[in-house]
Coordinates of N, CA and C in Angstrom, one line a residue:
M451 N 12.5 4.0 -6.1 CA 11.9 3.1 -7.1 C 12.3 3.6 -8.5
S452 N 12.8 2.6 -9.3 CA 13.3 3.0 -10.6 C 12.1 3.2 -11.6
E453 N 12.3 4.1 -12.6 CA 11.2 4.3 -13.5 C 11.5 3.4 -14.7
T454 N 10.4 3.3 -15.5 CA 10.5 2.4 -16.7 C 10.0 3.1 -17.9
I455 N 10.4 2.7 -19.1 CA 9.9 3.2 -20.3 C 9.3 1.9 -21.1
R456 N 8.2 2.1 -21.7 CA 7.5 1.0 -22.4 C 7.5 1.2 -23.9
V457 N 7.8 0.2 -24.6 CA 7.8 0.3 -26.1 C 6.8 -0.8 -26.6
F458 N 5.9 -0.3 -27.4 CA 4.9 -1.2 -28.1 C 5.2 -1.1 -29.6
A459 N 5.1 -2.1 -30.3 CA 5.4 -2.1 -31.8 C 4.5 -3.1 -32.5
G460 N 4.2 -2.7 -33.8 CA 3.4 -3.6 -34.6 C 2.6 -2.9 -35.6
D461 N 1.7 -3.6 -36.3 CA 0.7 -3.0 -37.2 C -0.4 -2.4 -36.4
C462 N -0.4 -1.1 -36.4 CA -1.3 -0.4 -35.4 C -2.2 0.7 -36.2
T463 N -3.4 0.9 -35.6 CA -4.3 2.0 -36.0 C -4.2 3.0 -35.0
T464 N -3.8 4.2 -35.3 CA -3.6 5.4 -34.4 C -4.6 6.5 -34.7
T465 N -5.4 6.9 -33.7 CA -6.4 7.9 -33.9 C -6.1 9.1 -32.9
F466 N -6.2 10.3 -33.4 CA -6.0 11.4 -32.5 C -7.3 12.3 -32.7
D467 N -8.0 12.5 -31.6 CA -9.1 13.4 -31.5 C -8.8 14.7 -30.8
G468 N -8.9 15.8 -31.5 CA -8.7 17.1 -30.9 C -9.3 18.2 -31.7
A469 N -8.6 19.2 -32.1 CA -9.1 20.2 -33.0 C -9.7 19.6 -34.3
R470 N -9.0 18.5 -34.7 CA -9.5 17.7 -35.8 C -9.1 16.3 -35.6
T471 N -9.8 15.4 -36.2 CA -9.5 14.0 -36.0 C -8.7 13.4 -37.1
R472 N -7.7 12.6 -36.7 CA -6.8 12.0 -37.7 C -6.7 10.5 -37.4
T473 N -6.6 9.7 -38.4 CA -6.5 8.3 -38.2 C -5.4 7.8 -39.2
Q474 N -4.4 7.0 -38.7 CA -3.4 6.4 -39.6 C -3.2 5.0 -39.2
R475 N -2.7 4.2 -40.2 CA -2.4 2.8 -39.9 C -1.0 2.5 -40.5
G476 N -0.2 1.8 -39.8 CA 1.1 1.4 -40.3 C 1.9 0.6 -39.2
R477 N 3.0 0.2 -39.6 CA 3.9 -0.5 -38.6 C 4.7 0.5 -37.9
V478 N 4.4 0.7 -36.6 CA 4.9 1.8 -35.9 C 5.5 1.3 -34.5
A479 N 6.3 2.2 -33.9 CA 6.8 1.9 -32.6 C 6.2 3.0 -31.7
V480 N 5.6 2.6 -30.6 CA 4.9 3.5 -29.6 C 5.7 3.5 -28.4
V481 N 6.2 4.7 -28.0 CA 7.0 4.9 -26.8 C 6.2 5.6 -25.7
V482 N 6.1 4.9 -24.5 CA 5.4 5.5 -23.4 C 6.5 5.8 -22.3
K483 N 6.6 7.1 -22.0 CA 7.7 7.6 -21.1 C 7.1 7.5 -19.7
P484 N 8.0 7.6 -18.7 CA 7.6 7.6 -17.3 C 6.5 8.7 -16.9
D485 N 6.6 9.8 -17.6 CA 5.6 10.9 -17.3 C 4.3 10.7 -18.1
R486 N 4.1 9.5 -18.7 CA 2.9 9.1 -19.5 C 2.9 9.7 -20.9
T487 N 3.9 10.5 -21.3 CA 3.9 11.0 -22.7 C 4.0 9.8 -23.6
V488 N 3.1 9.9 -24.7 CA 3.0 8.9 -25.7 C 3.5 9.4 -27.0
L489 N 4.5 8.7 -27.6 CA 5.1 9.1 -28.9 C 4.9 7.9 -29.9
V490 N 4.3 8.2 -31.0 CA 4.1 7.2 -32.1 C 5.0 7.5 -33.2
H491 N 6.0 6.6 -33.5 CA 7.0 6.8 -34.5 C 6.8 5.8 -35.7
D492 N 6.9 6.3 -36.9 CA 7.0 5.4 -38.1 C 8.4 5.4 -38.7
A493 N 8.5 5.0 -39.9 CA 9.8 4.9 -40.5 C 10.3 6.2 -41.1
D494 N 9.5 7.2 -41.1 CA 9.9 8.5 -41.8 C 10.3 9.6 -40.8
G495 N 11.5 10.0 -40.9 CA 11.9 11.2 -40.1 C 12.1 10.9 -38.6
Y496 N 12.4 12.0 -37.9 CA 12.7 11.9 -36.5 C 11.5 12.3 -35.6
Q497 N 10.6 13.0 -36.2 CA 9.4 13.5 -35.4 C 8.3 12.5 -35.3
P498 N 7.7 12.3 -34.2 CA 6.5 11.4 -34.1 C 5.4 11.7 -35.1
V499 N 4.7 10.7 -35.5 CA 3.6 11.0 -36.4 C 2.4 11.5 -35.6
M500 N 2.3 11.0 -34.4 CA 1.3 11.5 -33.4 C 1.9 11.4 -32.0
W501 N 1.4 12.2 -31.1 CA 1.9 12.2 -29.8 C 0.9 13.0 -28.8
L502 N 1.1 12.7 -27.6 CA 0.4 13.5 -26.5 C 1.3 13.6 -25.3
T503 N 1.6 14.8 -25.0 CA 2.6 15.1 -23.9 C 1.9 15.1 -22.6
R504 N 2.5 14.4 -21.6 CA 2.0 14.3 -20.2 C 0.5 14.3 -20.1
P505 N -0.2 13.4 -20.6 CA -1.6 13.3 -20.6 C -2.1 13.2 -19.1
D506 N -3.3 13.6 -18.9 CA -3.9 13.5 -17.6 C -4.2 12.1 -17.2
S507 N -4.5 11.3 -18.2 CA -4.7 9.9 -17.9 C -4.2 9.0 -19.0
L508 N -3.8 7.8 -18.6 CA -3.3 6.8 -19.6 C -3.8 5.4 -19.2
T509 N -4.4 4.7 -20.2 CA -4.9 3.4 -20.0 C -4.2 2.5 -21.0
V510 N -3.6 1.4 -20.5 CA -3.0 0.4 -21.4 C -3.5 -1.0 -21.1
E511 N -3.9 -1.7 -22.1 CA -4.4 -3.0 -22.0 C -3.6 -3.9 -22.9
T512 N -3.2 -5.1 -22.4 CA -2.5 -6.1 -23.3 C -3.1 -7.4 -23.0
D513 N -3.1 -8.2 -24.1 CA -3.5 -9.6 -23.9 C -2.8 -10.4 -25.1
S514 N -3.2 -11.6 -25.3 CA -2.6 -12.5 -26.3 C -2.9 -12.0 -27.7
S515 N -3.9 -11.2 -27.8 CA -4.3 -10.7 -29.2 C -3.6 -9.4 -29.6
G516 N -3.0 -8.7 -28.6 CA -2.3 -7.5 -28.9 C -2.4 -6.5 -27.8
F517 N -2.4 -5.2 -28.1 CA -2.4 -4.2 -27.1 C -3.3 -3.0 -27.6
G518 N -3.7 -2.2 -26.6 CA -4.4 -1.0 -26.9 C -4.1 0.0 -25.8
L519 N -4.0 1.3 -26.2 CA -3.8 2.3 -25.2 C -4.6 3.6 -25.5
V520 N -5.0 4.3 -24.5 CA -5.7 5.5 -24.6 C -5.2 6.5 -23.7
A521 N -4.7 7.7 -24.3 CA -4.2 8.8 -23.5 C -5.1 10.0 -23.7
R522 N -5.5 10.7 -22.5 CA -6.4 11.8 -22.6 C -5.9 13.0 -21.9
T523 N -6.1 14.2 -22.5 CA -5.8 15.5 -21.9 C -6.9 16.4 -22.3
D524 N -7.8 16.9 -21.4 CA -8.9 17.8 -21.8 C -9.7 17.2 -22.9
E525 N -9.7 17.9 -24.1 CA -10.5 17.4 -25.2 C -9.6 16.6 -26.2
Q526 N -8.4 16.4 -25.9 CA -7.5 15.6 -26.8 C -7.4 14.2 -26.3
V527 N -7.6 13.3 -27.3 CA -7.5 11.8 -27.0 C -6.7 11.2 -28.1
L528 N -5.7 10.4 -27.6 CA -4.8 9.6 -28.5 C -5.1 8.1 -28.3
R529 N -5.5 7.4 -29.3 CA -5.7 6.0 -29.2 C -4.8 5.2 -30.1
V530 N -4.2 4.1 -29.6 CA -3.4 3.2 -30.4 C -3.9 1.8 -30.2
V531 N -4.3 1.1 -31.3 CA -4.8 -0.2 -31.2 C -4.0 -1.1 -32.2
S532 N -3.4 -2.2 -31.7 CA -2.6 -3.1 -32.5 C -3.6 -4.0 -33.3
N533 N -3.2 -4.3 -34.6 CA -4.0 -5.1 -35.4 C -3.5 -6.6 -35.5
K534 N -2.2 -6.7 -35.6 CA -1.6 -8.0 -35.7 C 0.0 -7.9 -35.6
D535 N 0.6 -9.0 -35.4 CA 2.1 -9.0 -35.3 C 2.6 -7.9 -34.4
S536 N 2.1 -7.9 -33.2 CA 2.5 -6.9 -32.3 C 3.3 -7.4 -31.1
G537 N 3.9 -6.6 -30.4 CA 4.7 -7.0 -29.2 C 5.0 -5.8 -28.3
W538 N 5.4 -6.0 -27.1 CA 5.8 -4.9 -26.2 C 6.8 -5.4 -25.2
V539 N 7.6 -4.4 -24.7 CA 8.7 -4.6 -23.8 C 8.7 -3.4 -22.8
E540 N 9.3 -3.6 -21.6 CA 9.5 -2.6 -20.6 C 10.9 -2.6 -20.1
Y541 N 11.5 -1.4 -20.1 CA 12.9 -1.3 -19.7 C 13.0 -0.3 -18.6
P542 N 14.0 -0.5 -17.6 CA 14.3 0.6 -16.7 C 14.9 1.8 -17.4
V543 N 14.7 3.0 -16.9 CA 15.2 4.2 -17.6 C 15.6 5.2 -16.5
T544 N 16.7 5.9 -16.8 CA 17.2 6.9 -15.9 C 17.5 8.2 -16.7
E545 N 17.7 9.3 -16.0 CA 18.2 10.5 -16.7 C 19.6 10.3 -17.2
A546 N 19.8 10.7 -18.4 CA 21.2 10.6 -19.0 C 22.1 11.7 -18.5
G547 N 23.3 11.3 -18.3 CA 24.3 12.3 -17.8 C 25.7 12.0 -18.3
V548 N 26.6 12.9 -17.8 CA 28.0 12.7 -18.2 C 28.7 11.7 -17.4
P549 N 29.3 10.7 -18.0 CA 30.0 9.6 -17.2 C 31.1 10.2 -16.4
V550 N 31.2 9.8 -15.1 CA 32.2 10.3 -14.2 C 32.9 9.1 -13.4
G551 N 32.8 7.9 -13.9 CA 33.5 6.8 -13.3 C 32.5 5.7 -12.9
S552 N 32.9 4.9 -11.9 CA 32.1 3.8 -11.5 C 32.1 3.7 -10.0
H553 N 31.1 3.0 -9.5 CA 31.0 2.8 -8.1 C 31.9 1.7 -7.6
P554 N 32.7 2.0 -6.6 CA 33.8 1.0 -6.2 C 33.2 -0.3 -5.6
E555 N 32.0 -0.3 -5.1 CA 31.4 -1.5 -4.6 C 30.6 -2.3 -5.6
T556 N 29.7 -1.6 -6.3 CA 28.8 -2.3 -7.2 C 29.4 -2.4 -8.6
G557 N 30.3 -1.5 -9.0 CA 30.9 -1.4 -10.3 C 30.0 -0.7 -11.3
E558 N 28.8 -0.3 -10.9 CA 27.9 0.4 -11.8 C 28.4 1.7 -12.3
P559 N 28.1 2.1 -13.5 CA 28.5 3.4 -14.0 C 27.9 4.6 -13.2
L560 N 28.7 5.6 -13.0 CA 28.2 6.8 -12.3 C 28.1 7.9 -13.4
V561 N 27.0 8.7 -13.4 CA 26.9 9.8 -14.3 C 26.5 11.1 -13.5
R562 N 26.8 12.2 -14.1 CA 26.5 13.5 -13.5 C 25.2 14.0 -14.3
A563 N 24.2 14.3 -13.6 CA 22.9 14.9 -14.2 C 22.2 15.7 -13.1
S564 N 21.7 16.8 -13.5 CA 20.8 17.7 -12.7 C 21.4 17.9 -11.3
G565 N 22.7 18.2 -11.2 CA 23.3 18.6 -9.9 C 23.6 17.5 -9.0
T566 N 23.5 16.2 -9.5 CA 23.9 15.1 -8.7 C 24.7 14.1 -9.5
I567 N 25.4 13.2 -8.7 CA 26.0 12.0 -9.3 C 25.1 10.8 -8.9
R568 N 24.7 10.0 -9.9 CA 23.9 8.9 -9.6 C 24.3 7.7 -10.3
G569 N 24.0 6.5 -9.8 CA 24.3 5.3 -10.4 C 23.2 4.8 -11.4
L570 N 23.6 4.2 -12.5 CA 22.7 3.8 -13.5 C 21.9 2.5 -13.1
D571 N 22.4 1.7 -12.2 CA 21.8 0.4 -11.9 C 21.1 0.4 -10.5
S572 N 21.2 1.5 -9.8 CA 20.6 1.5 -8.5 C 20.0 2.9 -8.2
D573 N 19.6 3.1 -7.0 CA 19.0 4.4 -6.6 C 20.1 5.2 -5.9
V574 N 21.4 4.8 -5.9 CA 22.4 5.6 -5.2 C 22.5 7.0 -5.9
T575 N 22.6 8.0 -5.0 CA 22.6 9.4 -5.5 C 23.5 10.2 -4.5
F576 N 24.4 11.0 -5.1 CA 25.3 11.9 -4.4 C 25.1 13.3 -4.8
P577 N 24.4 14.1 -3.9 CA 24.2 15.5 -4.3 C 25.6 16.3 -4.4
L578 N 25.6 17.2 -5.4 CA 26.9 18.0 -5.6 C 26.7 19.4 -5.0
P579 N 27.7 19.9 -4.4 CA 27.6 21.3 -4.0 C 27.5 22.2 -5.2
A580 N 26.9 23.4 -5.1 CA 26.8 24.3 -6.2 C 28.1 24.6 -6.8
G581 N 28.2 24.6 -8.1 CA 29.5 24.9 -8.8 C 30.6 23.9 -8.7
A582 N 30.3 22.7 -8.2 CA 31.4 21.7 -8.0 C 31.7 21.1 -9.3
T583 N 33.0 20.7 -9.5 CA 33.4 19.9 -10.6 C 33.9 18.6 -10.2
V584 N 33.8 17.6 -11.0 CA 34.2 16.2 -10.7 C 35.6 16.0 -11.2
L585 N 36.5 15.6 -10.4 CA 37.9 15.4 -10.7 C 38.2 14.0 -11.2
D586 N 39.4 13.8 -11.8 CA 39.8 12.5 -12.3 C 40.3 11.6 -11.1
D587 N 40.6 12.2 -10.0 CA 41.2 11.5 -8.9 C 40.1 10.6 -8.2
I588 N 40.6 9.6 -7.4 CA 39.7 8.7 -6.7 C 40.0 8.9 -5.2
C589 N 39.0 8.9 -4.4 CA 39.1 9.0 -2.9 C 39.9 7.8 -2.4
E590 N 41.0 8.0 -1.7 CA 41.8 6.9 -1.2 C 41.0 6.1 -0.1
A591 N 40.1 6.8 0.6 CA 39.4 6.1 1.6 C 38.3 5.2 1.1
C592 N 37.5 5.6 0.1 CA 36.3 4.8 -0.3 C 36.3 4.4 -1.8
G593 N 37.2 5.1 -2.6 CA 37.2 4.7 -4.0 C 36.3 5.5 -4.9
L594 N 35.5 6.3 -4.4 CA 34.6 7.2 -5.2 C 35.3 8.3 -5.9
P595 N 34.8 8.9 -6.9 CA 35.5 10.1 -7.5 C 35.5 11.2 -6.5
T596 N 36.5 12.1 -6.7 CA 36.6 13.3 -5.9 C 36.1 14.5 -6.6
I597 N 35.8 15.6 -5.8 CA 35.2 16.8 -6.4 C 36.0 18.0 -6.0
R598 N 35.9 19.1 -6.7 CA 36.5 20.4 -6.3 C 35.3 21.3 -6.1
A599 N 35.2 21.9 -4.9 CA 34.1 22.8 -4.6 C 34.7 24.1 -4.0
E600 N 34.2 25.2 -4.4 CA 34.7 26.5 -3.9 C 33.7 27.1 -2.9
A601 N 34.1 27.3 -1.7 CA 33.3 28.0 -0.7 C 34.2 28.8 0.3
G602 N 34.7 29.9 -0.3 CA 35.7 30.7 0.4 C 37.1 30.2 0.1
E603 N 37.3 29.0 -0.2 CA 38.6 28.4 -0.7 C 38.2 27.2 -1.6
A604 N 39.2 26.8 -2.4 CA 38.9 25.6 -3.2 C 39.3 24.4 -2.5
F605 N 38.3 23.5 -2.3 CA 38.5 22.3 -1.5 C 38.3 21.1 -2.4
E606 N 39.2 20.1 -2.3 CA 39.1 18.8 -3.0 C 38.7 17.8 -2.0
L607 N 37.5 17.2 -2.3 CA 36.9 16.3 -1.3 C 36.4 15.1 -2.0
C608 N 36.0 14.1 -1.2 CA 35.3 12.9 -1.7 C 33.9 13.3 -2.1
L609 N 33.4 12.6 -3.1 CA 32.0 12.8 -3.6 C 31.0 12.5 -2.5
D610 N 31.3 11.6 -1.7 CA 30.4 11.1 -0.6 C 30.5 12.1 0.6
R611 N 29.5 12.8 0.9 CA 29.5 13.7 2.1 C 29.8 13.0 3.4
S612 N 29.4 11.8 3.5 CA 29.6 11.1 4.7 C 31.1 10.7 4.9
C613 N 31.8 10.7 3.8 CA 33.3 10.4 3.8 C 34.1 11.7 4.0
A614 N 33.7 12.8 3.4 CA 34.4 14.0 3.5 C 33.4 15.2 3.3
S615 N 33.1 15.9 4.4 CA 32.0 16.9 4.3 C 32.6 18.3 4.0
L616 N 32.0 18.9 3.0 CA 32.4 20.3 2.6 C 32.1 21.2 3.8
D617 N 31.0 21.0 4.5 CA 30.7 21.8 5.6 C 31.8 21.8 6.7
D618 N 32.3 20.6 6.9 CA 33.4 20.5 7.9 C 34.7 21.2 7.4
A619 N 34.9 21.0 6.1 CA 36.1 21.7 5.6 C 36.0 23.2 5.7
V620 N 34.9 23.8 5.3 CA 34.7 25.2 5.4 C 34.7 25.7 6.9
R621 N 34.1 24.9 7.7 CA 34.1 25.2 9.2 C 35.5 25.3 9.7
E622 N 36.3 24.3 9.4 CA 37.7 24.2 9.9 C 38.5 25.4 9.4
R623 N 38.2 25.8 8.2 CA 39.0 26.9 7.6 C 38.5 28.3 8.0
F624 N 37.2 28.5 8.1 CA 36.7 29.9 8.3 C 35.8 30.1 9.5
D625 N 35.6 29.1 10.4 CA 34.8 29.4 11.6 C 35.5 30.4 12.5
R626 N 34.8 31.4 12.9 CA 35.3 32.5 13.7 C 36.4 33.4 13.0
E627 N 36.5 33.2 11.7 CA 37.5 34.0 10.9 C 37.1 35.4 10.8
W628 N 35.8 35.7 10.7 CA 35.3 37.1 10.5 C 34.4 37.5 11.6
D629 N 34.3 38.9 11.8 CA 33.5 39.5 12.8 C 32.1 39.9 12.2
C630 N 31.1 39.8 13.0 CA 29.8 40.3 12.7 C 29.8 41.8 12.5
P631 N 29.4 42.4 11.4 CA 29.5 43.8 11.2 C 28.4 44.5 12.0
D632 N 27.4 43.8 12.6 CA 26.4 44.5 13.4 C 26.6 44.5 14.9
C633 N 27.3 43.5 15.4 CA 27.5 43.4 16.8 C 28.9 43.1 17.2
G634 N 29.8 42.8 16.3 CA 31.2 42.5 16.6 C 31.5 41.1 17.1
D635 N 30.5 40.3 17.2 CA 30.7 38.9 17.7 C 31.3 38.1 16.5
D636 N 31.7 36.8 16.8 CA 32.3 36.0 15.8 C 31.2 35.5 14.8
L637 N 31.6 35.3 13.6 CA 30.7 34.7 12.6 C 31.1 33.2 12.6
R638 N 30.1 32.4 12.7 CA 30.3 30.9 12.8 C 29.8 30.3 11.5
I639 N 30.4 29.2 11.0 CA 30.0 28.5 9.8 C 28.9 27.5 10.2
I640 N 27.7 27.7 9.7 CA 26.6 26.9 10.0 C 25.8 26.5 8.8
R641 N 25.0 25.5 8.9 CA 24.0 25.2 7.8 C 22.6 25.4 8.3
R642 N 21.9 26.3 7.6 CA 20.5 26.6 8.0 C 19.7 26.7 6.8
G643 N 18.5 26.0 6.8 CA 17.6 26.1 5.7 C 18.2 25.6 4.4
G644 N 19.1 24.6 4.5 CA 19.8 24.0 3.3 C 20.9 24.8 2.8
R645 N 21.3 26.0 3.4 CA 22.3 26.8 2.9 C 23.5 26.9 3.9
L646 N 24.7 27.0 3.4 CA 25.9 27.2 4.2 C 26.1 28.6 4.5
L647 N 26.1 29.0 5.7 CA 26.1 30.4 6.1 C 27.3 30.7 7.1
A648 N 27.6 32.0 7.1 CA 28.4 32.6 8.1 C 27.5 33.4 9.0
G649 N 27.1 32.8 10.1 CA 26.1 33.4 11.0 C 26.6 33.9 12.3
C650 N 26.0 34.9 12.9 CA 26.5 35.5 14.1 C 26.4 34.5 15.3
D651 N 27.5 34.5 16.1 CA 27.5 33.6 17.3 C 26.5 34.1 18.3
A652 N 26.1 35.3 18.2 CA 25.1 35.8 19.2 C 23.7 35.5 18.9
Y653 N 23.4 34.7 17.9 CA 22.1 34.4 17.5 C 21.4 33.7 18.7
P654 N 20.1 33.9 19.1 CA 19.2 34.7 18.3 C 19.1 36.2 18.6
D655 N 20.0 36.7 19.6 CA 20.0 38.1 19.9 C 20.4 38.9 18.6
C656 N 21.3 38.4 17.9 CA 21.7 39.0 16.6 C 21.5 38.0 15.5
E657 N 20.7 38.4 14.5 CA 20.3 37.4 13.5 C 21.1 37.6 12.2
T658 N 22.2 38.3 12.2 CA 23.0 38.6 11.0 C 23.6 37.2 10.5
A659 N 23.4 37.0 9.2 CA 23.9 35.8 8.6 C 24.1 36.1 7.1
F660 N 25.1 35.5 6.5 CA 25.4 35.7 5.1 C 25.6 34.3 4.5
A661 N 25.0 34.1 3.3 CA 25.2 32.9 2.6 C 26.6 32.9 2.0
I662 N 27.4 31.8 2.1 CA 28.7 31.8 1.6 C 28.6 31.5 0.1
P663 N 29.1 32.5 -0.7 CA 29.0 32.3 -2.2 C 30.0 31.2 -2.7
V664 N 29.7 30.8 -4.0 CA 30.6 29.9 -4.7 C 31.7 30.7 -5.2
G665 N 32.9 30.6 -4.6 CA 34.0 31.4 -5.0 C 35.1 31.3 -3.9
V666 N 36.2 32.0 -4.1 CA 37.3 32.0 -3.1 C 37.6 33.4 -2.6
V667 N 38.0 33.5 -1.4 CA 38.3 34.8 -0.8 C 39.6 35.3 -1.3
V668 N 39.6 36.6 -1.8 CA 40.7 37.1 -2.5 C 41.2 38.5 -1.9
D669 N 40.3 39.1 -1.0 CA 40.6 40.4 -0.5 C 39.7 40.7 0.7
D670 N 40.0 41.8 1.3 CA 39.1 42.3 2.4 C 38.3 43.5 1.9
C671 N 37.0 43.5 2.2 CA 36.2 44.6 1.8 C 36.3 45.8 2.8
A672 N 35.9 47.0 2.3 CA 36.0 48.2 3.2 C 35.1 48.0 4.4
C673 N 34.1 47.1 4.3 CA 33.2 46.9 5.4 C 33.7 46.0 6.5
G674 N 34.9 45.4 6.2 CA 35.5 44.4 7.1 C 35.3 43.0 6.8
L675 N 34.3 42.7 5.9 CA 34.1 41.3 5.5 C 35.0 40.9 4.4
P676 N 35.0 39.6 4.0 CA 35.9 39.2 2.9 C 35.3 39.5 1.6
V677 N 36.1 39.6 0.6 CA 35.7 39.7 -0.8 C 36.0 38.4 -1.5
F678 N 34.9 37.9 -2.3 CA 35.0 36.6 -3.0 C 35.2 36.9 -4.5
E679 N 36.0 36.1 -5.1 CA 36.1 36.0 -6.6 C 35.1 34.9 -7.0
T680 N 34.1 35.3 -7.7 CA 33.1 34.3 -8.2 C 33.0 34.3 -9.7
A681 N 32.2 33.4 -10.2 CA 32.1 33.3 -11.7 C 31.5 34.6 -12.3
R682 N 30.8 35.4 -11.5 CA 30.2 36.6 -12.0 C 31.0 37.8 -11.6
G683 N 32.2 37.6 -11.1 CA 33.1 38.7 -10.7 C 33.2 38.8 -9.1
R684 N 33.8 39.9 -8.7 CA 34.1 40.0 -7.2 C 32.8 40.6 -6.5
R685 N 32.7 40.1 -5.3 CA 31.6 40.5 -4.5 C 31.9 40.4 -3.0
C686 N 31.3 41.2 -2.2 CA 31.5 41.1 -0.7 C 30.7 39.9 -0.2
L687 N 31.1 39.4 1.0 CA 30.3 38.3 1.6 C 28.9 38.8 1.8
D688 N 28.8 40.1 2.2 CA 27.5 40.7 2.3 C 27.0 41.1 0.9
G689 N 26.1 40.4 0.3 CA 25.6 40.7 -1.0 C 25.0 42.0 -1.2
T690 N 24.6 42.7 -0.1 CA 24.1 44.1 -0.2 C 25.1 45.2 0.1
C691 N 26.3 44.8 0.2 CA 27.4 45.8 0.6 C 27.4 46.9 -0.5
E692 N 27.4 48.2 0.0 CA 27.4 49.3 -0.9 C 28.7 49.4 -1.7
S693 N 29.8 48.8 -1.3 CA 31.1 48.8 -2.0 C 30.9 48.1 -3.4
F694 N 30.0 47.2 -3.5 CA 29.8 46.4 -4.7 C 28.5 46.6 -5.4
T695 N 27.6 47.3 -4.8 CA 26.2 47.5 -5.4 C 26.0 48.9 -5.9
T696 N 26.9 49.8 -5.7 CA 26.7 51.2 -6.2 C 27.5 51.4 -7.4

């Protein structure tokens, strides 16, 4: 469900009750955000003249004579009542992000925000692997942008996991590539608990498993596992390996 932002404007009386009571009147714009935060702006400066962030309750009433709203948090109360020449509108709102192209089917803009690629006009969302970058190229199969993700190797894949799965790419490249340091069995590429792991094939008899870091394999560790080059430097697949922690 899409979220909305509400804007009320007109000649208003605004009262704030808290540590001290303040009352102001003027032609203002009142912004009500999806989290119920209320911001009252006048013509002076960028900062609201009054506001209440994420109130516990918010009541809004509108009719032909104008509007009134009351926001409350503990002992703080913000009231805005229109006097005349008022109006209000409601708009859909999304998180702002970096533009990364458009959806091949709907044509809507796609933006990157909070670890996902999302459409501005719908609920379409594509989660991004950790550390992934969005490329300028387009997937030949579906037309979505492509990404570059590092998980032992640098893979260039479609943004849509159902079109090209990073798990499948890592599994094809590294499944059974390394041996379990505890029992000698093969390490398999699996996803467990939301994480991509190299886990022992003897599970549950052997519970050894290592999260695959964001980086590329560049060497072999003294312990027999691979060494990864990551944004924070080199490390063993085993994050507790003494070769890199001492």
